[in-house]
CSV table of C-alpha atoms and ligand atoms in Angstrom, one decimal:
chain,number,residue,atom,x,y,z
A,18,UNK,CA,0.0,0.0,0.0
A,19,UNK,CA,2.8,2.4,0.9
A,20,UNK,CA,4.7,1.5,-2.3
A,21,UNK,CA,1.6,2.3,-4.4
A,22,UNK,CA,1.1,5.6,-2.5
A,23,UNK,CA,4.6,6.8,-3.2
A,24,UNK,CA,4.4,5.7,-6.8
A,25,UNK,CA,1.1,7.7,-7.2
A,26,UNK,CA,2.6,10.8,-5.6
A,27,UNK,CA,5.7,10.6,-7.8
A,28,UNK,CA,3.5,10.2,-10.9
A,29,UNK,CA,1.4,13.2,-9.8
A,30,UNK,CA,4.5,15.3,-9.2
A,31,UNK,CA,5.9,14.3,-12.6
A,32,UNK,CA,2.7,15.6,-14.2
A,33,UNK,CA,4.1,19.1,-13.4
A,34,UNK,CA,0.7,20.4,-12.1
A,35,UNK,CA,2.2,21.6,-8.8
A,36,UNK,CA,4.7,23.7,-10.7
A,37,UNK,CA,1.8,26.1,-11.5
A,38,UNK,CA,1.5,28.7,-8.7
A,39,UNK,CA,-2.2,29.1,-9.4
A,40,UNK,CA,-2.7,25.4,-8.7
A,41,UNK,CA,-0.9,25.7,-5.4
A,42,UNK,CA,-2.9,28.7,-4.4
A,43,UNK,CA,-6.2,27.0,-5.3
A,44,UNK,CA,-5.5,24.2,-2.9
A,45,UNK,CA,-4.0,26.3,-0.1
A,46,UNK,CA,-7.2,28.4,-0.3
A,47,UNK,CA,-9.3,25.3,-0.1
A,48,UNK,CA,-7.3,24.1,2.9
A,49,UNK,CA,-7.8,27.5,4.6
A,50,UNK,CA,-11.6,27.3,3.9
A,51,UNK,CA,-11.9,23.8,5.4
A,52,UNK,CA,-9.7,24.5,8.5
A,53,UNK,CA,-11.8,27.7,9.1
A,54,UNK,CA,-15.0,25.7,8.8
A,55,UNK,CA,-13.7,22.9,11.1
A,56,UNK,CA,-12.0,25.1,13.7
A,57,UNK,CA,-14.4,24.1,16.5
A,58,UNK,CA,-14.1,20.4,15.6
A,59,UNK,CA,-10.3,20.6,15.6
A,60,UNK,CA,-10.4,22.2,19.1
A,61,UNK,CA,-12.7,19.5,20.3
A,62,UNK,CA,-10.4,16.8,18.9
A,63,UNK,CA,-7.5,18.4,20.8
A,64,UNK,CA,-9.6,18.5,23.9
A,65,UNK,CA,-10.4,14.9,23.5
A,66,UNK,CA,-6.7,14.0,23.1
A,67,UNK,CA,-5.3,15.8,26.2
A,68,UNK,CA,-7.9,18.4,27.4
A,69,UNK,CA,-6.1,21.1,25.5
A,70,UNK,CA,-7.9,24.4,26.5
A,71,UNK,CA,-9.7,26.0,23.6
A,72,UNK,CA,-7.8,29.3,23.9
A,73,UNK,CA,-4.5,27.4,23.6
A,74,UNK,CA,-5.9,25.2,20.7
A,75,UNK,CA,-6.8,28.3,18.7
A,76,UNK,CA,-3.8,30.5,19.5
A,77,UNK,CA,-1.2,27.8,19.0
A,78,UNK,CA,-2.8,25.4,16.5
A,79,UNK,CA,-5.6,26.6,14.3
A,80,UNK,CA,-5.0,30.4,14.2
A,81,UNK,CA,-1.3,29.7,14.0
A,82,UNK,CA,-1.7,27.7,10.8
A,83,UNK,CA,-4.3,30.0,9.4
A,84,UNK,CA,-1.8,32.9,9.7
A,85,UNK,CA,0.8,30.7,7.9
A,86,UNK,CA,-1.8,30.0,5.2
A,87,UNK,CA,-2.7,33.7,4.7
A,88,UNK,CA,0.9,34.6,4.5
A,89,UNK,CA,1.7,31.9,1.9
A,90,UNK,CA,-1.3,32.5,-0.2
A,91,UNK,CA,-0.5,36.2,-0.4
A,92,UNK,CA,3.2,35.8,-1.2
A,93,UNK,CA,3.9,32.6,-3.1
A,94,UNK,CA,3.6,34.3,-6.4
A,95,UNK,CA,6.4,36.6,-5.4
A,96,UNK,CA,8.5,33.9,-3.7
A,97,UNK,CA,8.3,31.6,-6.7
A,98,UNK,CA,9.7,34.3,-9.1
A,99,UNK,CA,13.2,33.7,-10.4
A,100,UNK,CA,15.7,35.8,-8.5
A,101,UNK,CA,18.0,37.6,-11.1
A,102,UNK,CA,21.6,38.1,-10.1
A,103,UNK,CA,24.4,40.0,-11.8
A,104,UNK,CA,26.4,37.8,-14.2
A,105,UNK,CA,30.1,37.2,-13.9
A,106,UNK,CA,32.4,38.9,-16.4
A,107,UNK,CA,33.8,35.5,-17.4
A,108,UNK,CA,30.4,34.6,-18.9
A,109,UNK,CA,29.8,37.9,-20.6
A,110,UNK,CA,27.2,38.4,-22.1
A,111,UNK,CA,24.7,36.4,-20.1
A,112,UNK,CA,21.6,36.5,-17.9
A,113,UNK,CA,21.9,34.6,-14.6
A,114,UNK,CA,19.1,33.7,-12.2
A,115,UNK,CA,18.1,31.4,-9.3
A,116,UNK,CA,15.0,29.5,-9.9
A,117,UNK,CA,13.2,28.1,-6.8
A,118,UNK,CA,11.8,24.7,-7.6
A,119,UNK,CA,10.1,22.0,-5.6
A,120,UNK,CA,12.0,18.9,-4.5
A,121,UNK,CA,9.2,16.5,-5.3
A,122,UNK,CA,7.5,14.2,-2.8
A,123,UNK,CA,7.9,15.1,0.8
A,124,UNK,CA,7.4,13.0,3.9
A,125,UNK,CA,6.2,14.9,7.1
A,126,UNK,CA,6.4,13.0,10.4
A,127,UNK,CA,4.9,14.8,13.5
A,128,UNK,CA,4.8,14.4,17.3
A,129,UNK,CA,1.7,14.6,19.6
A,130,UNK,CA,2.3,17.8,21.6
A,131,UNK,CA,1.0,20.3,19.0
A,132,UNK,CA,-0.5,17.6,16.9
A,133,UNK,CA,-2.4,19.8,14.4
A,134,UNK,CA,0.1,22.6,14.0
A,135,UNK,CA,3.1,20.4,13.5
A,136,UNK,CA,1.5,18.5,10.7
A,137,UNK,CA,-0.2,21.4,8.9
A,138,UNK,CA,2.5,24.2,9.2
A,139,UNK,CA,5.2,22.1,7.4
A,140,UNK,CA,2.6,21.0,4.9
A,141,UNK,CA,1.9,24.6,4.0
A,142,UNK,CA,5.6,25.2,3.3
A,143,UNK,CA,5.8,22.0,1.3
A,144,UNK,CA,2.8,22.8,-0.9
A,145,UNK,CA,3.7,26.5,-1.3
A,146,UNK,CA,7.0,25.4,-2.8
A,147,UNK,CA,5.2,23.0,-5.2
A,148,UNK,CA,5.8,19.6,-3.6
A,149,UNK,CA,3.4,16.8,-3.0
A,150,UNK,CA,3.2,15.4,0.6
A,151,UNK,CA,2.6,12.3,2.7
A,152,UNK,CA,1.7,13.1,6.3
A,153,UNK,CA,2.3,10.9,9.3
A,154,UNK,CA,0.7,12.3,12.5
A,155,UNK,CA,1.4,10.9,15.9
A,156,UNK,CA,-0.4,7.8,17.0
A,157,UNK,CA,-0.7,9.4,20.5
A,158,UNK,CA,-3.1,12.1,19.4
A,159,UNK,CA,-5.7,9.9,17.7
A,160,UNK,CA,-8.6,12.3,17.7
A,161,UNK,CA,-6.6,15.1,16.1
A,162,UNK,CA,-5.1,12.6,13.7
A,163,UNK,CA,-8.6,11.5,12.7
A,164,UNK,CA,-9.7,15.1,11.9
A,165,UNK,CA,-6.5,15.7,10.0
A,166,UNK,CA,-7.4,12.7,7.8
A,167,UNK,CA,-11.0,14.1,7.2
A,168,UNK,CA,-9.7,17.6,6.3
A,169,UNK,CA,-7.0,16.3,4.0
A,170,UNK,CA,-9.4,13.9,2.2
A,171,UNK,CA,-11.9,16.8,1.7
A,172,UNK,CA,-9.3,19.2,0.3
A,173,UNK,CA,-6.8,17.1,-1.7
A,174,UNK,CA,-6.7,14.2,-4.2
A,175,UNK,CA,-4.6,11.4,-2.5
A,176,UNK,CA,-1.9,11.5,-5.1
A,177,UNK,CA,-1.3,15.2,-4.0
A,178,UNK,CA,-1.6,15.0,-0.2
A,179,UNK,CA,-2.3,11.9,1.8
A,180,UNK,CA,-2.3,11.0,5.5
A,181,UNK,CA,-0.9,7.7,6.7
A,182,UNK,CA,-1.9,6.9,10.3
A,183,UNK,CA,0.1,4.6,12.5
A,184,UNK,CA,2.9,4.1,15.0
A,185,UNK,CA,6.6,3.2,14.8
A,186,UNK,CA,6.1,0.4,12.4
A,187,UNK,CA,4.3,2.6,9.9
A,188,UNK,CA,6.8,5.4,10.3
A,189,UNK,CA,9.6,2.8,9.7
A,190,UNK,CA,7.9,1.6,6.6
A,191,UNK,CA,7.5,5.1,5.3
A,192,UNK,CA,11.2,5.9,6.0
A,193,UNK,CA,12.2,2.9,4.0
A,194,UNK,CA,10.8,4.6,0.8
A,195,UNK,CA,12.7,7.0,-1.4
A,196,UNK,CA,11.6,10.6,-0.7
A,197,UNK,CA,12.7,13.8,-2.2
A,198,UNK,CA,12.6,15.5,1.3
A,199,UNK,CA,11.9,14.5,4.8
A,200,UNK,CA,10.6,16.9,7.5
A,201,UNK,CA,10.6,15.4,11.0
A,202,UNK,CA,9.5,16.9,14.3
A,203,UNK,CA,10.0,14.9,17.4
A,204,UNK,CA,12.7,13.7,19.9
A,205,UNK,CA,16.4,13.9,19.2
A,206,UNK,CA,16.6,10.1,19.7
A,207,UNK,CA,14.1,9.4,16.9
A,208,UNK,CA,15.6,12.3,14.8
A,209,UNK,CA,18.8,10.3,14.6
A,210,UNK,CA,16.9,7.2,13.3
A,211,UNK,CA,15.3,9.5,10.7
A,212,UNK,CA,18.6,11.0,9.7
A,213,UNK,CA,20.1,7.6,9.2
A,214,UNK,CA,17.3,6.4,7.0
A,215,UNK,CA,17.5,9.5,4.9
A,216,UNK,CA,21.2,9.1,4.5
A,217,UNK,CA,20.7,5.8,2.6
A,218,UNK,CA,19.0,7.7,-0.2
A,219,UNK,CA,20.8,11.0,0.3
A,220,UNK,CA,17.5,12.6,1.1
A,221,UNK,CA,17.6,16.1,2.4
A,222,UNK,CA,16.0,16.6,5.8
A,223,UNK,CA,14.8,19.1,8.3
A,224,UNK,CA,14.9,17.8,11.9
A,225,UNK,CA,12.9,19.8,14.5
A,226,UNK,CA,14.2,18.2,17.7
A,227,UNK,CA,14.4,18.8,21.4
A,228,UNK,CA,16.7,20.2,24.1
A,229,UNK,CA,17.0,21.3,27.7
A,230,UNK,CA,16.1,25.0,27.5
A,231,UNK,CA,17.7,27.2,30.2
A,232,UNK,CA,16.0,30.2,31.6
A,233,UNK,CA,18.4,32.6,33.4
A,234,UNK,CA,17.0,35.2,35.8
A,235,UNK,CA,19.6,37.6,37.1
A,236,UNK,CA,19.6,40.0,40.0
A,237,UNK,CA,18.5,43.0,37.9
A,238,UNK,CA,15.4,41.2,36.3
A,239,UNK,CA,11.9,42.6,36.9
A,240,UNK,CA,10.9,39.6,39.0
A,241,UNK,CA,7.1,39.8,39.0
A,242,UNK,CA,6.9,40.2,35.2
A,243,UNK,CA,9.6,37.5,34.7
A,244,UNK,CA,7.7,35.1,36.9
A,245,UNK,CA,4.4,35.8,35.0
A,246,UNK,CA,6.0,35.2,31.6
A,247,UNK,CA,7.9,32.1,32.7
A,248,UNK,CA,4.8,30.5,34.3
A,249,UNK,CA,2.9,31.2,31.1
A,250,UNK,CA,5.5,29.8,28.7
A,251,UNK,CA,6.2,26.8,31.0
A,252,UNK,CA,2.7,25.7,31.9
A,253,UNK,CA,0.9,26.3,28.6
A,254,UNK,CA,0.1,22.9,27.0
A,255,UNK,CA,1.0,21.4,30.4
A,256,UNK,CA,4.7,22.0,29.8
A,257,UNK,CA,4.6,19.8,26.7
A,258,UNK,CA,6.2,22.5,24.5
A,259,UNK,CA,9.5,21.9,22.8
A,260,UNK,CA,10.6,25.5,23.5
A,261,UNK,CA,9.2,25.8,27.1
A,262,UNK,CA,11.8,26.8,29.7
A,263,UNK,CA,13.1,23.5,31.1
A,264,UNK,CA,14.8,24.9,34.2
A,265,UNK,CA,15.4,28.2,35.9
A,266,UNK,CA,18.8,29.5,36.9
A,267,UNK,CA,18.1,32.4,39.3
A,268,UNK,CA,20.5,34.6,41.2
A,269,UNK,CA,20.5,33.4,44.8
A,270,UNK,CA,19.5,36.9,46.0
A,271,UNK,CA,16.3,36.8,44.0
A,272,UNK,CA,15.3,33.1,44.4
A,273,UNK,CA,12.8,33.6,47.2
A,274,UNK,CA,10.9,36.4,45.6
A,275,UNK,CA,10.9,34.6,42.2
A,276,UNK,CA,9.5,31.5,43.8
A,277,UNK,CA,6.8,33.5,45.6
A,278,UNK,CA,5.9,35.3,42.4
A,279,UNK,CA,5.7,32.0,40.4
A,280,UNK,CA,3.4,30.6,43.0
A,281,UNK,CA,1.2,33.7,42.9
A,282,UNK,CA,1.0,33.6,39.1
A,283,UNK,CA,0.3,29.9,38.8
A,284,UNK,CA,-2.6,30.4,41.3
A,285,UNK,CA,-3.9,33.4,39.4
A,286,UNK,CA,-3.8,31.5,36.1
A,287,UNK,CA,-5.3,28.2,37.2
A,288,UNK,CA,-7.0,28.9,40.6
A,289,UNK,CA,-6.4,27.4,44.0
A,290,UNK,CA,-7.8,24.0,42.8
A,291,UNK,CA,-5.3,23.4,40.0
A,292,UNK,CA,-7.0,20.2,38.9
A,293,UNK,CA,-10.4,21.8,38.2
A,294,UNK,CA,-8.9,24.5,36.0
A,295,UNK,CA,-10.4,24.4,32.5
A,296,UNK,CA,-7.2,26.2,31.3
A,297,UNK,CA,-4.7,23.5,32.1
A,298,UNK,CA,-4.1,20.6,29.8
A,299,UNK,CA,-3.3,17.0,30.7
A,300,UNK,CA,-0.3,14.8,29.8
A,301,UNK,CA,-1.0,13.3,26.4
A,302,UNK,CA,0.3,9.8,26.9
A,303,UNK,CA,0.4,7.3,29.8
A,304,UNK,CA,4.0,6.5,29.1
A,305,UNK,CA,5.1,10.1,29.3
A,306,UNK,CA,2.9,10.7,32.4
A,307,UNK,CA,4.6,7.8,34.2
A,308,UNK,CA,8.0,9.0,33.3
A,309,UNK,CA,7.2,12.5,34.6
A,310,UNK,CA,5.9,11.0,37.9
A,311,UNK,CA,9.1,9.0,38.2
A,312,UNK,CA,11.2,12.2,37.6
A,313,UNK,CA,9.5,13.8,40.6
A,314,UNK,CA,10.4,11.0,43.0
A,315,UNK,CA,12.7,12.1,45.8
A,316,UNK,CA,12.7,15.7,44.7
A,317,UNK,CA,12.1,18.7,47.1
A,318,UNK,CA,8.8,20.1,45.9
A,319,UNK,CA,8.2,23.9,46.5
A,320,UNK,CA,4.8,24.0,44.9
A,321,UNK,CA,2.3,21.6,43.2
A,322,UNK,CA,3.5,18.0,43.0
A,323,UNK,CA,0.0,16.4,43.0
A,324,UNK,CA,-1.2,14.1,40.2
A,325,UNK,CA,-4.2,12.1,39.2
A,326,UNK,CA,-3.8,8.9,37.2
A,327,UNK,CA,-7.4,8.9,36.0
A,328,UNK,CA,-6.9,11.6,33.4
A,329,UNK,CA,-3.0,12.0,33.6
A,330,UNK,CA,-3.1,15.3,35.5
A,331,UNK,CA,0.2,16.6,36.9
A,332,UNK,CA,-0.1,19.9,38.7
A,333,UNK,CA,2.2,22.8,37.8
A,334,UNK,CA,5.1,22.0,40.0
A,335,UNK,CA,8.2,23.9,41.2
A,336,UNK,CA,11.2,21.8,42.3
A,337,UNK,CA,13.9,23.2,44.6
A,338,UNK,CA,17.5,22.7,43.7
A,339,UNK,CA,17.4,19.3,42.1
A,340,UNK,CA,20.7,17.4,41.9
A,341,UNK,CA,22.3,17.7,38.4
A,342,UNK,CA,22.7,14.0,38.2
A,343,UNK,CA,19.1,13.3,39.1
A,344,UNK,CA,16.7,11.9,36.5
A,345,UNK,CA,14.8,15.2,36.4
A,346,UNK,CA,18.0,17.0,35.2
A,347,UNK,CA,19.2,14.2,33.0
A,348,UNK,CA,17.4,15.4,29.8
A,349,UNK,CA,14.4,17.4,28.5
A,350,UNK,CA,11.5,17.4,31.1
A,351,UNK,CA,8.6,18.1,28.7
A,352,UNK,CA,6.0,18.4,31.3
A,353,UNK,CA,4.7,20.9,34.0
A,354,UNK,CA,7.7,20.5,36.3
A,355,UNK,CA,10.0,23.5,36.7
A,356,UNK,CA,13.3,23.0,38.6
A,357,UNK,CA,14.6,26.2,40.3
A,358,UNK,CA,18.4,26.3,40.7
A,359,UNK,CA,20.2,29.2,42.3
A,360,UNK,CA,23.6,30.6,41.4
A,361,UNK,CA,26.0,33.1,43.0
A,362,UNK,CA,28.2,34.0,40.0
A,363,UNK,CA,28.2,33.7,36.2
A,364,UNK,CA,30.7,30.8,36.2
A,365,UNK,CA,28.0,28.7,37.8
A,366,UNK,CA,25.6,29.5,35.0
A,367,UNK,CA,28.2,28.4,32.5
A,368,UNK,CA,28.9,25.2,34.4
A,369,UNK,CA,25.3,24.1,34.2
A,370,UNK,CA,24.4,25.4,30.7
A,371,UNK,CA,27.5,23.9,29.1
A,372,UNK,CA,26.7,20.5,30.7
A,373,UNK,CA,24.0,19.9,28.2
A,374,UNK,CA,23.8,19.8,24.3
A,375,UNK,CA,22.8,22.8,22.3
A,376,UNK,CA,19.3,23.6,23.4
A,377,UNK,CA,16.3,24.5,21.2
A,378,UNK,CA,15.6,27.7,23.1
A,379,UNK,CA,17.4,30.0,25.6
A,380,UNK,CA,15.8,32.6,27.8
A,381,UNK,CA,17.3,35.4,29.8
A,382,UNK,CA,15.6,37.8,32.2
A,383,UNK,CA,17.7,40.8,33.0
A,384,UNK,CA,17.7,44.6,32.8
A,385,UNK,CA,21.5,44.5,32.2
A,386,UNK,CA,22.1,44.9,28.5
A,387,UNK,CA,25.6,43.5,28.7
A,388,UNK,CA,24.4,40.3,30.3
A,389,UNK,CA,21.6,40.0,27.8
A,390,UNK,CA,24.0,40.3,24.9
A,391,UNK,CA,26.7,38.2,26.5
A,392,UNK,CA,24.4,35.2,27.2
A,393,UNK,CA,22.7,35.5,23.8
A,394,UNK,CA,26.1,35.4,22.1
A,395,UNK,CA,27.9,33.0,24.3
A,396,UNK,CA,25.8,29.9,23.7
A,397,UNK,CA,24.6,28.1,20.6
A,398,UNK,CA,20.9,27.4,20.6
A,399,UNK,CA,18.0,27.3,18.2
A,400,UNK,CA,16.3,30.6,19.1
A,401,UNK,CA,15.6,32.6,22.2
A,402,UNK,CA,13.9,35.5,23.9
A,403,UNK,CA,15.2,38.3,26.2
A,404,UNK,CA,12.7,39.1,29.0
A,405,UNK,CA,10.1,36.7,27.8
A,406,UNK,CA,9.6,33.0,26.9
A,407,UNK,CA,8.4,31.2,23.8
A,408,UNK,CA,7.2,34.2,21.9
A,409,UNK,CA,10.0,34.1,19.2
A,410,UNK,CA,7.9,31.3,17.6
A,411,UNK,CA,5.1,33.8,16.9
A,412,UNK,CA,7.0,35.9,14.4
A,413,UNK,CA,6.8,34.3,11.0
A,414,UNK,CA,9.7,36.4,9.8
A,415,UNK,CA,12.0,34.5,12.2
A,416,UNK,CA,13.1,31.0,11.1
A,417,UNK,CA,12.2,28.4,13.7
A,418,UNK,CA,14.5,25.5,14.3
A,419,UNK,CA,17.3,24.0,16.4
A,420,UNK,CA,21.0,23.6,16.1
A,421,UNK,CA,23.2,20.6,16.9
A,422,UNK,CA,21.2,18.0,18.8
A,423,UNK,CA,18.2,20.3,18.8
A,424,UNK,CA,17.8,20.2,15.1
A,425,UNK,CA,18.7,21.0,11.5
A,426,UNK,CA,16.9,23.6,9.4
A,427,UNK,CA,14.4,26.4,10.2
A,428,UNK,CA,10.9,27.1,8.9
A,429,UNK,CA,7.8,29.4,9.2
A,430,UNK,CA,6.7,32.1,6.7
A,431,UNK,CA,9.0,32.6,3.8
A,432,UNK,CA,11.6,30.4,5.5
A,433,UNK,CA,9.3,27.4,4.9
A,434,UNK,CA,9.1,28.1,1.2
A,435,UNK,CA,12.9,28.4,1.1
A,436,UNK,CA,13.3,25.2,3.1
A,437,UNK,CA,11.1,23.1,0.7
A,438,UNK,CA,12.6,24.6,-2.4
A,439,UNK,CA,15.7,23.6,-4.3
A,440,UNK,CA,17.5,26.8,-5.6
A,441,UNK,CA,18.4,26.0,-9.1
A,442,UNK,CA,21.1,28.2,-10.6
A,443,UNK,CA,20.8,29.0,-14.3
A,444,UNK,CA,23.0,30.9,-16.8
A,445,UNK,CA,21.6,31.9,-20.2
A,446,UNK,CA,24.7,32.6,-22.3
A,447,UNK,CA,24.3,34.8,-25.4
A,448,UNK,CA,25.2,33.2,-28.8
A,449,UNK,CA,26.1,36.4,-30.6
A,450,UNK,CA,29.5,36.5,-29.0
A,451,UNK,CA,31.9,33.7,-28.1
A,452,UNK,CA,35.1,34.8,-26.4
A,453,UNK,CA,37.8,32.3,-27.5
A,454,UNK,CA,40.1,32.6,-24.5
A,455,UNK,CA,38.8,29.5,-22.6
A,456,UNK,CA,39.3,27.0,-25.4
A,457,UNK,CA,42.3,24.8,-25.9
A,458,UNK,CA,45.0,25.1,-27.2
A,459,UNK,CA,45.5,27.5,-24.2
A,460,UNK,CA,47.5,30.5,-25.2
A,461,UNK,CA,47.1,32.9,-22.3
A,462,UNK,CA,50.2,34.0,-20.4
A,463,UNK,CA,50.7,33.3,-16.7
A,464,UNK,CA,50.4,37.0,-16.1
A,465,UNK,CA,46.9,37.2,-17.6
A,466,UNK,CA,45.9,33.9,-15.9
A,467,UNK,CA,46.6,35.4,-12.5
A,468,UNK,CA,44.0,38.1,-13.3
A,469,UNK,CA,41.2,35.5,-14.0
A,470,UNK,CA,40.0,35.8,-10.4
A,471,UNK,CA,38.6,39.2,-11.3
A,472,UNK,CA,36.3,37.7,-14.0
A,473,UNK,CA,34.3,35.4,-11.6
B,502,NAD,P1,8.9,11.0,19.0
B,502,NAD,O1,10.2,11.3,18.5
B,502,NAD,O2,8.7,9.8,19.9
B,502,NAD,O3,7.9,10.7,17.8
B,502,NAD,C1,7.7,11.6,16.7
B,502,NAD,C2,7.2,10.9,15.5
B,502,NAD,O4,8.1,9.9,15.2
B,502,NAD,C3,5.8,10.2,15.8
B,502,NAD,O5,5.0,10.3,14.6
B,502,NAD,C4,6.2,8.7,15.9
B,502,NAD,O6,5.2,7.8,15.4
B,502,NAD,C5,7.5,8.6,15.1
B,502,NAD,N1,8.4,7.6,15.7
B,502,NAD,C6,8.6,7.3,17.0
B,502,NAD,N2,9.6,6.4,17.1
B,502,NAD,C7,10.0,6.1,15.9
B,502,NAD,C8,11.0,5.2,15.3
B,502,NAD,N3,11.7,4.4,16.1
B,502,NAD,N4,11.2,5.2,14.0
B,502,NAD,C9,10.5,6.0,13.2
B,502,NAD,N5,9.5,6.8,13.6
B,502,NAD,C10,9.3,6.9,14.9
B,502,NAD,O7,8.4,12.3,19.7
B,502,NAD,P2,7.1,12.6,20.5
B,502,NAD,O8,7.2,11.9,21.8
B,502,NAD,O9,5.9,12.4,19.6
B,502,NAD,O10,7.2,14.2,20.7
B,502,NAD,C11,7.8,14.8,21.7
B,502,NAD,C12,9.2,15.2,21.3
B,502,NAD,O11,9.2,16.1,20.2
B,502,NAD,C13,9.9,16.1,22.4
B,502,NAD,O12,11.2,15.6,22.6
B,502,NAD,C14,9.8,17.5,21.9
B,502,NAD,O13,10.9,18.3,22.3
B,502,NAD,C15,10.0,17.2,20.4
B,502,NAD,N6,9.3,18.3,19.7
B,502,NAD,C16,10.1,19.2,18.9
B,502,NAD,C17,9.6,20.3,18.3
B,502,NAD,C18,10.4,21.2,17.5
B,502,NAD,O14,9.8,22.0,16.8
B,502,NAD,N7,11.7,21.2,17.6
B,502,NAD,C19,8.2,20.5,18.3
B,502,NAD,C20,7.4,19.6,19.1
B,502,NAD,C21,8.0,18.5,19.7
């Protein structure tokens, strides 16, 4: 079945229909129409999967992709135009240009934490650039996966875009095929498997992976605002956000006030009875829920710490000074648990941050410009924010992606179009003149040869 699917997609791509920008726009508009129509149903599916609050579903999933769609529909005409560049003297007379062209058939594999956005946003990029696509949503967000199938079937012929549902076995079978591009979002561990499979066919990839994102709060930070913005970025989606702050490094002199402010804001967001809040999501999978519970064992809890197995609830939780060799600090937490670690001097920040691989995000809260700049320059990370968390993802003019073990490649807005396009270089050489110097037998003196560099 998968063989046939890939065969059909290749044949459809070969028919050249997707090379026509009007064709791409027609389908992107149809996709926009159906997502708009189905917005409530998508939010209900997300709620059924892990009680994702409607506000978060709209802000981070449906409205997010609708913004991407609007931007693409408005701009793909311009993005697809050839980019003319000046020619080199050695080719005189010529016209030279870069022609963006689609790769062909794209495989998109997505995780469960933003299960709608992380399937549809890369799809918009792939289609804007003129590719066909096969989508593999996560098996751990079945309700969202089902509505994605319905939407895709309503909008696209299967040889243009198709969804293949399933788990690791299906994903493995898909990866065994020859693709023209693979776009993967998920864990670093699985990213390595995807990269290996892609290497067999020399398939280009984008890998949107994970990391342990530091959040530094220094002694000059505006603590009440910092606490509010950290609590928002951390506990949205119940902490299951790849760019959520993973742990806080706070100057020892500000720790107590920061913790008090965090407690205050968590309570003001979700109420005294955290479990009954309609604005707080659940952990999406039992496996992940159990892992998070285990990470809390033996930790010194400053706030929260309660859980409920019936619907995989874990309260927003603050942990005091966890040991760096504890399970909690071993890797990405990816849940509503926030370790608070104090430092006395900058070298301690460095000691902890440099213990981990390059993170996907980095946050610094400080009124000191020198510290802001220093930390933003000192470390390699995917993207970051000064005096806020997470919001760098909301600007479609900024490429979103990781570096090192947190990923390869960046997308959103025009960057998605660029990512899913091959940039073909073309020289159109005039025929009315043919400078003879390059042809054998070579007669040019060494003196002239040394000037050739000025002709390129
Ligand atoms: P995951 O890596 O377990 O799974 C992602 C996808 O890969 C799923 O569709 C799954 O079916 C498939 N998969 C799983 N194991 C596979 C295997 N052995 N071979 C082939 N395919 C396989 O990730 P997850 O648990 O679904 O998502 C959470 C992770 O994703 C977190 O680490 C998070 O940081 C990361 N993430 C990153 C971003 C980003 O933009 N960088 C966004 C969201 C999530």
